Amino acid sequence: MSARATATRLQLGPGLTYLPGYLAPGAQTALLDEIREIIRAAPLFTPRMPRTDQPFSVRMTNCGPLGWVSDMSGYRYQATHPDTGEPWPAMPDSLLQAWRDLAGYPRPPQACLINTYAPGTRMGLHQDRDEQDLGAPVVSLSLGATAIFRVGGLNRRDPTRSLRLGSGDAFVFGGAARLVFHGIDRLVAGSSDLIEGGGRINLTLRRVDPAPPDGV
Ligand code: MD3
Ligand code: FE
């Protein structure tokens, strides 16, 4: 995959950078092929809400040294797939490259969460706070159908705005935007032919472990 290192970077707010069309069409299909290979090795699983055991409508997998999982006992990062017990597949170079290009952070990503959406799937408003290194940004890459993305503030009841995450778009959520509430309201039907059946895949690259103390 060769991303557009020169893509337009739009600063939408403090810590919130939007790069529309960061992945050219050829880079999107190449990345999709890599993700399909990862899914063959690490099949999609259905996360469940802690305590209530309610299934998410999004199906997930991960690549990289750590992966995010959720079940009755809680949300956490772990080194193995919850169903197969196998280590997660390696992170492709293309994703490491995107992190180097976009994150502005010295250490490499430790987890890539792969969320898959069928039409009708949504993701409720939430914060990402299971990572111990909140100084590192989360880098998001979207493939397939456009998603209506909702982003608010640091309190659940803060006003929200709606953005579109289209195929090939990159977002960086760092600094003041790292702990904002966000969610996916819906997919836009007919917005992309990349994924059969109008589906969508979102990749989020993350640091998990605490940052070492300064100067060490
Ligand atoms: C803002 N994913 O995986 S991507 C998630 O499209 C998640 O699958 C959505 O929310 C998706 O946790 C939204 C945009 C995104 C991802 C992570 C963030 C925005 C974020 C972390 C912190 C702040
Ligand atoms: Fe999130």
mmCIF file of C-alpha atoms and ligand atoms in Angstrom:
data_model
loop_
_atom_site.group_PDB
_atom_site.id
_atom_site.type_symbol
_atom_site.label_atom_id
_atom_site.label_comp_id
_atom_site.label_asym_id
_atom_site.label_seq_id
_atom_site.Cartn_x
_atom_site.Cartn_y
_atom_site.Cartn_z
ATOM 1 C CA MET A 1 0.000 0.000 0.000
ATOM 2 C CA SER A 2 1.304 3.435 -0.766
ATOM 3 C CA ALA A 3 -0.615 6.080 1.098
ATOM 4 C CA ARG A 4 -0.714 9.702 0.025
ATOM 5 C CA ALA A 5 1.920 11.190 2.298
ATOM 6 C CA THR A 6 1.052 14.559 0.774
ATOM 7 C CA ALA A 7 -2.689 14.263 1.435
ATOM 8 C CA THR A 8 -4.479 17.368 2.669
ATOM 9 C CA ARG A 9 -4.514 17.565 6.462
ATOM 10 C CA LEU A 10 -7.525 19.403 7.809
ATOM 11 C CA GLN A 11 -7.384 20.479 11.447
ATOM 12 C CA LEU A 12 -11.036 20.120 12.515
ATOM 13 C CA GLY A 13 -10.382 20.996 16.150
ATOM 14 C CA PRO A 14 -7.715 20.633 18.827
ATOM 15 C CA GLY A 15 -6.114 17.210 18.361
ATOM 16 C CA LEU A 16 -8.508 16.270 15.560
ATOM 17 C CA THR A 17 -6.977 15.921 12.076
ATOM 18 C CA TYR A 18 -8.891 14.743 8.991
ATOM 19 C CA LEU A 19 -7.153 13.501 5.829
ATOM 20 C CA PRO A 20 -9.843 12.907 3.191
ATOM 21 C CA GLY A 21 -8.781 10.344 0.599
ATOM 22 C CA TYR A 22 -5.539 9.549 2.412
ATOM 23 C CA LEU A 23 -5.552 6.105 0.783
ATOM 24 C CA ALA A 24 -5.759 6.201 -3.011
ATOM 25 C CA PRO A 25 -8.128 3.631 -4.594
ATOM 26 C CA GLY A 26 -5.264 1.191 -5.308
ATOM 27 C CA ALA A 27 -4.018 1.498 -1.744
ATOM 28 C CA GLN A 28 -7.532 0.777 -0.464
ATOM 29 C CA THR A 29 -7.829 -2.498 -2.399
ATOM 30 C CA ALA A 30 -4.296 -3.519 -1.369
ATOM 31 C CA LEU A 31 -5.084 -2.827 2.288
ATOM 32 C CA LEU A 32 -8.427 -4.642 2.006
ATOM 33 C CA ASP A 33 -6.570 -7.720 0.681
ATOM 34 C CA GLU A 34 -4.222 -7.595 3.673
ATOM 35 C CA ILE A 35 -7.164 -7.285 6.081
ATOM 36 C CA ARG A 36 -8.924 -10.251 4.463
ATOM 37 C CA GLU A 37 -5.803 -12.342 4.996
ATOM 38 C CA ILE A 38 -5.688 -11.264 8.649
ATOM 39 C CA ILE A 39 -9.357 -12.246 9.061
ATOM 40 C CA ARG A 40 -8.582 -15.701 7.619
ATOM 41 C CA ALA A 41 -5.948 -16.205 10.323
ATOM 42 C CA ALA A 42 -7.854 -14.413 13.114
ATOM 43 C CA PRO A 43 -11.588 -14.859 12.424
ATOM 44 C CA LEU A 44 -14.056 -12.098 13.262
ATOM 45 C CA PHE A 45 -15.533 -12.447 16.739
ATOM 46 C CA THR A 46 -18.621 -10.858 18.292
ATOM 47 C CA PRO A 47 -17.687 -8.823 21.348
ATOM 48 C CA ARG A 48 -20.196 -8.751 24.214
ATOM 49 C CA MET A 49 -20.989 -6.031 26.714
ATOM 50 C CA PRO A 50 -19.476 -6.518 30.160
ATOM 51 C CA ARG A 51 -22.080 -7.522 32.812
ATOM 52 C CA THR A 52 -25.099 -7.556 30.454
ATOM 53 C CA ASP A 53 -23.530 -9.979 27.925
ATOM 54 C CA GLN A 54 -25.343 -8.130 25.113
ATOM 55 C CA PRO A 55 -23.620 -8.729 21.752
ATOM 56 C CA PHE A 56 -22.195 -5.779 19.806
ATOM 57 C CA SER A 57 -23.521 -5.510 16.244
ATOM 58 C CA VAL A 58 -19.975 -4.741 15.052
ATOM 59 C CA ARG A 59 -17.802 -7.835 14.512
ATOM 60 C CA MET A 60 -14.100 -7.481 15.210
ATOM 61 C CA THR A 61 -10.630 -8.853 15.035
ATOM 62 C CA ASN A 62 -7.147 -7.417 15.620
ATOM 63 C CA CYS A 63 -3.596 -7.509 14.372
ATOM 64 C CA GLY A 64 -0.379 -6.544 16.106
ATOM 65 C CA PRO A 65 1.084 -7.651 19.445
ATOM 66 C CA LEU A 66 -2.122 -6.793 21.346
ATOM 67 C CA GLY A 67 -5.817 -6.858 20.534
ATOM 68 C CA TRP A 68 -8.873 -5.275 22.118
ATOM 69 C CA VAL A 69 -11.535 -7.717 23.334
ATOM 70 C CA SER A 70 -14.757 -7.408 25.336
ATOM 71 C CA ASP A 71 -16.749 -10.051 27.169
ATOM 72 C CA MET A 72 -18.661 -10.607 30.435
ATOM 73 C CA SER A 73 -15.542 -9.866 32.503
ATOM 74 C CA GLY A 74 -14.795 -6.527 30.863
ATOM 75 C CA TYR A 75 -12.897 -4.635 28.174
ATOM 76 C CA ARG A 76 -9.189 -5.341 27.869
ATOM 77 C CA TYR A 77 -6.204 -5.777 25.585
ATOM 78 C CA GLN A 78 -4.728 -9.251 25.287
ATOM 79 C CA ALA A 79 -2.088 -11.003 23.176
ATOM 80 C CA THR A 80 -4.339 -13.800 21.908
ATOM 81 C CA HIS A 81 -7.607 -14.255 19.994
ATOM 82 C CA PRO A 82 -10.528 -14.910 22.384
ATOM 83 C CA ASP A 83 -11.871 -17.875 20.342
ATOM 84 C CA THR A 84 -8.780 -19.515 18.835
ATOM 85 C CA GLY A 85 -6.291 -18.696 21.610
ATOM 86 C CA GLU A 86 -3.716 -17.899 18.906
ATOM 87 C CA PRO A 87 -1.516 -14.780 18.906
ATOM 88 C CA TRP A 88 -2.889 -11.983 16.694
ATOM 89 C CA PRO A 89 -1.411 -11.775 13.155
ATOM 90 C CA ALA A 90 1.416 -9.294 12.652
ATOM 91 C CA MET A 91 0.601 -5.732 11.749
ATOM 92 C CA PRO A 92 1.210 -5.210 8.006
ATOM 93 C CA ASP A 93 3.982 -2.777 7.027
ATOM 94 C CA SER A 94 1.366 -0.604 5.343
ATOM 95 C CA LEU A 95 -0.248 0.111 8.722
ATOM 96 C CA LEU A 96 3.086 0.727 10.443
ATOM 97 C CA GLN A 97 3.854 3.138 7.620
ATOM 98 C CA ALA A 98 0.540 4.961 8.070
ATOM 99 C CA TRP A 99 1.270 5.325 11.808
ATOM 100 C CA ARG A 100 4.751 6.750 11.116
ATOM 101 C CA ASP A 101 3.233 9.159 8.643
ATOM 102 C CA LEU A 102 0.280 10.288 10.775
ATOM 103 C CA ALA A 103 0.721 9.675 14.494
ATOM 104 C CA GLY A 104 3.590 12.049 15.308
ATOM 105 C CA TYR A 105 4.523 9.650 18.071
ATOM 106 C CA PRO A 106 7.908 7.956 18.560
ATOM 107 C CA ARG A 107 6.781 4.453 19.509
ATOM 108 C CA PRO A 108 5.041 2.040 17.096
ATOM 109 C CA PRO A 109 1.391 1.011 17.425
ATOM 110 C CA GLN A 110 0.750 -2.071 19.580
ATOM 111 C CA ALA A 111 -2.769 -2.894 18.448
ATOM 112 C CA CYS A 112 -4.868 -2.500 15.333
ATOM 113 C CA LEU A 113 -8.557 -3.055 16.074
ATOM 114 C CA ILE A 114 -10.450 -4.094 12.943
ATOM 115 C CA ASN A 115 -14.172 -3.261 13.171
ATOM 116 C CA THR A 116 -16.498 -4.639 10.491
ATOM 117 C CA TYR A 117 -19.913 -3.136 9.812
ATOM 118 C CA ALA A 118 -22.769 -4.614 7.805
ATOM 119 C CA PRO A 119 -25.523 -2.205 6.696
ATOM 120 C CA GLY A 120 -27.680 -1.454 9.754
ATOM 121 C CA THR A 121 -24.788 -1.764 12.200
ATOM 122 C CA ARG A 122 -24.085 1.062 14.615
ATOM 123 C CA MET A 123 -21.727 1.804 17.483
ATOM 124 C CA GLY A 124 -23.029 3.755 20.452
ATOM 125 C CA LEU A 125 -21.380 6.866 21.882
ATOM 126 C CA HIS A 126 -18.319 5.881 23.953
ATOM 127 C CA GLN A 127 -14.810 6.914 25.003
ATOM 128 C CA ASP A 128 -11.664 4.892 24.262
ATOM 129 C CA ARG A 129 -9.914 4.728 27.606
ATOM 130 C CA ASP A 130 -8.632 1.169 27.918
ATOM 131 C CA GLU A 131 -5.178 2.324 26.811
ATOM 132 C CA GLN A 132 -2.648 3.373 29.438
ATOM 133 C CA ASP A 133 -0.707 5.689 27.121
ATOM 134 C CA LEU A 134 -3.211 8.476 26.547
ATOM 135 C CA GLY A 135 -0.397 10.648 25.184
ATOM 136 C CA ALA A 136 -0.445 8.571 21.997
ATOM 137 C CA PRO A 137 -3.121 9.330 19.409
ATOM 138 C CA VAL A 138 -5.546 6.857 17.854
ATOM 139 C CA VAL A 139 -5.211 6.722 14.051
ATOM 140 C CA SER A 140 -8.342 5.624 12.150
ATOM 141 C CA LEU A 141 -8.514 4.370 8.543
ATOM 142 C CA SER A 142 -11.850 3.634 6.872
ATOM 143 C CA LEU A 143 -12.652 1.305 3.958
ATOM 144 C CA GLY A 144 -15.931 0.734 2.121
ATOM 145 C CA ALA A 145 -19.270 2.372 2.850
ATOM 146 C CA THR A 146 -19.273 5.916 4.237
ATOM 147 C CA ALA A 147 -20.144 6.060 7.941
ATOM 148 C CA ILE A 148 -21.961 8.854 9.728
ATOM 149 C CA PHE A 149 -19.600 9.455 12.627
ATOM 150 C CA ARG A 150 -20.672 11.407 15.726
ATOM 151 C CA VAL A 151 -18.073 13.207 17.815
ATOM 152 C CA GLY A 152 -18.720 15.158 20.998
ATOM 153 C CA GLY A 153 -16.690 16.386 23.945
ATOM 154 C CA LEU A 154 -15.209 15.045 27.156
ATOM 155 C CA ASN A 155 -18.626 14.689 28.810
ATOM 156 C CA ARG A 156 -21.256 12.366 27.419
ATOM 157 C CA ARG A 157 -23.839 15.173 27.351
ATOM 158 C CA ASP A 158 -21.619 17.691 25.519
ATOM 159 C CA PRO A 159 -22.938 18.795 22.120
ATOM 160 C CA THR A 160 -21.936 16.539 19.224
ATOM 161 C CA ARG A 161 -21.270 17.071 15.556
ATOM 162 C CA SER A 162 -21.587 14.702 12.652
ATOM 163 C CA LEU A 163 -18.757 13.862 10.251
ATOM 164 C CA ARG A 164 -18.531 11.411 7.359
ATOM 165 C CA LEU A 165 -15.866 8.718 7.323
ATOM 166 C CA GLY A 166 -15.491 7.720 3.671
ATOM 167 C CA SER A 167 -13.432 4.984 2.065
ATOM 168 C CA GLY A 168 -9.735 5.884 2.221
ATOM 169 C CA ASP A 169 -10.202 8.655 4.771
ATOM 170 C CA ALA A 170 -7.815 8.889 7.720
ATOM 171 C CA PHE A 171 -8.483 10.562 11.067
ATOM 172 C CA VAL A 172 -6.058 11.242 13.886
ATOM 173 C CA PHE A 173 -7.469 11.699 17.392
ATOM 174 C CA GLY A 174 -4.808 12.942 19.758
ATOM 175 C CA GLY A 175 -4.155 15.532 22.443
ATOM 176 C CA ALA A 176 -7.380 17.250 23.488
ATOM 177 C CA ALA A 177 -9.420 14.937 21.207
ATOM 178 C CA ARG A 178 -8.052 11.678 22.610
ATOM 179 C CA LEU A 179 -10.847 11.184 25.158
ATOM 180 C CA VAL A 180 -13.797 12.650 23.279
ATOM 181 C CA PHE A 181 -17.051 10.707 23.122
ATOM 182 C CA HIS A 182 -17.707 9.278 19.671
ATOM 183 C CA GLY A 183 -19.767 6.680 17.834
ATOM 184 C CA ILE A 184 -21.095 5.499 14.484
ATOM 185 C CA ASP A 185 -24.751 6.327 13.780
ATOM 186 C CA ARG A 186 -25.148 4.462 10.488
ATOM 187 C CA LEU A 187 -23.689 3.577 7.115
ATOM 188 C CA VAL A 188 -24.656 5.440 3.952
ATOM 189 C CA ALA A 189 -26.187 2.980 1.462
ATOM 190 C CA GLY A 190 -24.686 3.023 -2.035
ATOM 191 C CA SER A 191 -21.686 5.139 -1.018
ATOM 192 C CA SER A 192 -18.918 2.700 -2.033
ATOM 193 C CA ASP A 193 -18.404 -0.435 -4.131
ATOM 194 C CA LEU A 194 -15.170 -1.444 -2.391
ATOM 195 C CA ILE A 195 -16.768 -3.995 -0.042
ATOM 196 C CA GLU A 196 -19.458 -6.282 -1.350
ATOM 197 C CA GLY A 197 -22.916 -5.808 0.169
ATOM 198 C CA GLY A 198 -22.280 -2.207 1.231
ATOM 199 C CA GLY A 199 -20.128 -3.146 4.217
ATOM 200 C CA ARG A 200 -17.499 -1.095 5.975
ATOM 201 C CA ILE A 201 -14.230 -1.797 7.782
ATOM 202 C CA ASN A 202 -12.579 0.595 10.212
ATOM 203 C CA LEU A 203 -9.016 0.153 11.418
ATOM 204 C CA THR A 204 -7.772 1.906 14.544
ATOM 205 C CA LEU A 205 -4.088 1.912 15.391
ATOM 206 C CA ARG A 206 -3.313 2.282 19.073
ATOM 207 C CA ARG A 207 -0.608 2.386 21.753
ATOM 208 C CA VAL A 208 -1.621 0.460 24.849
ATOM 209 C CA ASP A 209 1.239 0.280 27.381
ATOM 210 C CA PRO A 210 2.141 3.269 29.536
ATOM 211 C CA ALA A 211 4.820 5.548 28.092
ATOM 212 C CA PRO A 212 8.230 5.205 29.778
ATOM 213 C CA PRO A 213 9.186 8.097 32.073
ATOM 214 C CA ASP A 214 10.954 10.995 30.297
ATOM 215 C CA GLY A 215 14.608 10.525 29.476
ATOM 216 C CA VAL A 216 14.680 6.789 30.164
HETATM 217 C C1 MD3 B 1 -11.841 9.337 18.886
HETATM 218 N N1 MD3 B 1 -14.418 3.000 15.986
HETATM 219 O O1 MD3 B 1 -12.894 1.346 17.463
HETATM 220 S S1 MD3 B 1 -13.376 5.382 14.141
HETATM 221 C C2 MD3 B 1 -13.412 2.307 18.062
HETATM 222 O O2 MD3 B 1 -15.640 3.613 12.834
HETATM 223 C C3 MD3 B 1 -14.297 3.217 17.299
HETATM 224 O O3 MD3 B 1 -15.305 1.777 13.876
HETATM 225 C C4 MD3 B 1 -15.307 3.732 15.150
HETATM 226 O O4 MD3 B 1 -14.840 4.105 17.865
HETATM 227 C C5 MD3 B 1 -15.416 3.002 13.841
HETATM 228 O O5 MD3 B 1 -13.240 2.554 19.241
HETATM 229 C C6 MD3 B 1 -14.905 5.143 14.957
HETATM 230 C C7 MD3 B 1 -12.946 6.947 14.777
HETATM 231 C C8 MD3 B 1 -12.365 6.934 16.167
HETATM 232 C C9 MD3 B 1 -11.699 5.856 16.656
HETATM 233 C C10 MD3 B 1 -11.077 5.918 17.887
HETATM 234 C C11 MD3 B 1 -11.122 7.085 18.646
HETATM 235 C C12 MD3 B 1 -12.446 8.083 16.909
HETATM 236 C C13 MD3 B 1 -11.814 8.169 18.148
HETATM 237 C C14 MD3 B 1 -10.473 7.178 19.881
HETATM 238 C C15 MD3 B 1 -10.486 8.349 20.581
HETATM 239 C C16 MD3 B 1 -11.176 9.428 20.097
HETATM 240 FE FE FE B 2 -13.910 4.289 19.863
#
